[in-house]
């Protein structure tokens, strides 16, 4: 049997929060990105070692700390839990931070000396895959930095924005994110606002991929009615396995499949474990239960990886980006087959972007 090396199966990833690490320590960004200190889940050295072919880099705005806010982390350590939604944040509050995060991604491209490239088209993406250059897609997780007039959408698109989730788990002027609740289901509030419906139409016109992760059920249904693009959840799991509000019901999975869309498997333990706990000593079984269920519901052409690197607690068996080859090895161990593994690891994401962005 062939000995599989660390990077013998290049993979594409649906979601990471690496830009948030740079935002929080801008003076340390050369050490964090270029040198790598083993902290967090990503850096240039480990990504190249593991075979990270590309992925979506999220612009995400944290909610400001409130003195009377509950201890979210402690609550999620001990299910059941039902965390209140943070308050809506305006474009005036968030645009400067979003711009800074876009700037960090552009700096990553410049400082990488050709190792990473921001992709704005399929031609860019194919060139990266052909040359082994890391393909970075600018993504916005929660559209707080875009006002209802949508002017900022066009500005960020000019900068390279090619993927957008209308909400994180809080309300925006466009719609409503699901609260972090376990057990729970995604039917948690009203659908898209009129501004939200206009946002979806504008994203279709600009060929910006729409991400349904964090969106509640009625908002999901609104996107499905309005959008002419495939339905995509970049980092979500199966509600039938782990009944979290953040996970997708079988009906939603079938809607995604019928649209020609995609789901990226989220590695966060709270969305993998059947008990909803954060504990990381869970082994491969929760990961593979979700993969198996998603495959059953979606089919082999509509499933990929969506790690949530640098944004979540991961199973110890994965740990960080260098653990993805171990996940691929586990798929081999469970007789997934090389053609199917290649689709999950990379091919399905590439074909989804072609359907969304155009050839």
CSV table of N, CA and C in Angstrom, one decimal, residues 186 212-215 220 232-233 235-242 244-253 256 262-264 293-294 298:
chain,number,residue,atom,x,y,z
A,186,UNK,N,-33.2,25.4,13.7
A,186,UNK,CA,-33.0,26.7,13.1
A,186,UNK,C,-34.2,27.6,12.9
A,212,UNK,N,-25.1,30.5,3.7
A,212,UNK,CA,-26.3,30.4,4.6
A,212,UNK,C,-25.9,30.0,6.0
A,213,UNK,N,-24.6,29.7,6.3
A,213,UNK,CA,-24.3,29.3,7.7
A,213,UNK,C,-24.6,30.5,8.6
A,214,UNK,N,-25.2,30.2,9.8
A,214,UNK,CA,-25.7,31.1,10.8
A,214,UNK,C,-27.1,31.7,10.5
A,215,UNK,N,-27.6,31.6,9.3
A,215,UNK,CA,-28.9,32.2,9.0
A,215,UNK,C,-30.0,31.3,9.5
A,220,UNK,N,-33.2,31.4,5.4
A,220,UNK,CA,-32.7,30.4,4.5
A,220,UNK,C,-33.8,30.2,3.4
A,232,UNK,N,-25.5,27.5,-0.5
A,232,UNK,CA,-24.2,27.1,0.1
A,232,UNK,C,-24.2,27.4,1.6
A,233,UNK,N,-23.8,26.4,2.4
A,233,UNK,CA,-23.5,26.7,3.8
A,233,UNK,C,-22.0,26.3,4.0
A,235,UNK,N,-19.8,26.3,6.5
A,235,UNK,CA,-19.3,25.6,7.7
A,235,UNK,C,-20.5,25.2,8.6
A,236,UNK,N,-21.2,24.2,8.2
A,236,UNK,CA,-22.4,23.7,8.9
A,236,UNK,C,-22.4,22.2,8.9
A,237,UNK,N,-23.1,21.7,9.9
A,237,UNK,CA,-23.3,20.2,10.0
A,237,UNK,C,-24.7,19.7,10.0
A,238,UNK,N,-24.9,18.5,10.4
A,238,UNK,CA,-26.2,17.9,10.2
A,238,UNK,C,-27.0,17.9,11.6
A,239,UNK,N,-28.2,18.6,11.5
A,239,UNK,CA,-29.0,18.7,12.7
A,239,UNK,C,-29.5,17.3,13.2
A,240,UNK,N,-29.7,16.4,12.2
A,240,UNK,CA,-30.2,15.0,12.6
A,240,UNK,C,-29.2,14.3,13.5
A,241,UNK,N,-27.9,14.7,13.4
A,241,UNK,CA,-26.9,14.1,14.3
A,241,UNK,C,-26.6,14.9,15.6
A,242,UNK,N,-26.5,16.2,15.4
A,242,UNK,CA,-26.3,17.1,16.6
A,242,UNK,C,-27.4,18.2,16.5
A,244,UNK,N,-28.2,21.2,17.1
A,244,UNK,CA,-27.9,22.5,17.4
A,244,UNK,C,-28.6,23.5,16.4
A,245,UNK,N,-29.0,24.7,16.9
A,245,UNK,CA,-29.6,25.6,15.9
A,245,UNK,C,-28.7,25.9,14.7
A,246,UNK,N,-27.4,25.7,14.9
A,246,UNK,CA,-26.4,26.1,13.8
A,246,UNK,C,-26.3,25.0,12.8
A,247,UNK,N,-26.9,23.8,13.0
A,247,UNK,CA,-26.8,22.7,12.0
A,247,UNK,C,-28.1,22.7,11.1
A,248,UNK,N,-27.9,22.0,10.0
A,248,UNK,CA,-28.9,22.0,8.9
A,248,UNK,C,-29.8,20.8,9.0
A,249,UNK,N,-31.1,21.1,8.9
A,249,UNK,CA,-32.1,20.0,8.9
A,249,UNK,C,-32.0,19.2,7.6
A,250,UNK,N,-32.6,18.0,7.6
A,250,UNK,CA,-32.5,17.2,6.3
A,250,UNK,C,-33.2,17.9,5.2
A,251,UNK,N,-34.3,18.6,5.5
A,251,UNK,CA,-35.0,19.4,4.4
A,251,UNK,C,-34.1,20.4,3.8
A,252,UNK,N,-33.4,21.2,4.7
A,252,UNK,CA,-32.4,22.2,4.2
A,252,UNK,C,-31.3,21.5,3.3
A,253,UNK,N,-30.8,20.4,3.8
A,253,UNK,CA,-29.8,19.7,3.0
A,253,UNK,C,-30.3,19.2,1.6
A,256,UNK,N,-30.4,22.3,-0.6
A,256,UNK,CA,-29.1,22.6,-1.0
A,256,UNK,C,-28.7,21.7,-2.2
A,262,UNK,N,-23.7,23.4,-1.9
A,262,UNK,CA,-22.6,22.7,-1.2
A,262,UNK,C,-22.8,23.0,0.3
A,263,UNK,N,-22.3,22.0,1.1
A,263,UNK,CA,-22.1,22.2,2.6
A,263,UNK,C,-20.6,21.9,2.9
A,264,UNK,N,-20.0,22.7,3.7
A,264,UNK,CA,-18.7,22.4,4.2
A,264,UNK,C,-18.7,21.9,5.6
A,293,UNK,N,-23.8,11.2,7.3
A,293,UNK,CA,-25.2,11.7,7.1
A,293,UNK,C,-25.2,12.8,6.0
A,294,UNK,N,-24.3,13.6,6.0
A,294,UNK,CA,-24.3,14.7,4.9
A,294,UNK,C,-24.1,14.0,3.5
A,298,UNK,N,-26.9,14.7,0.9
A,298,UNK,CA,-26.4,15.6,-0.2
A,298,UNK,C,-26.0,14.9,-1.5
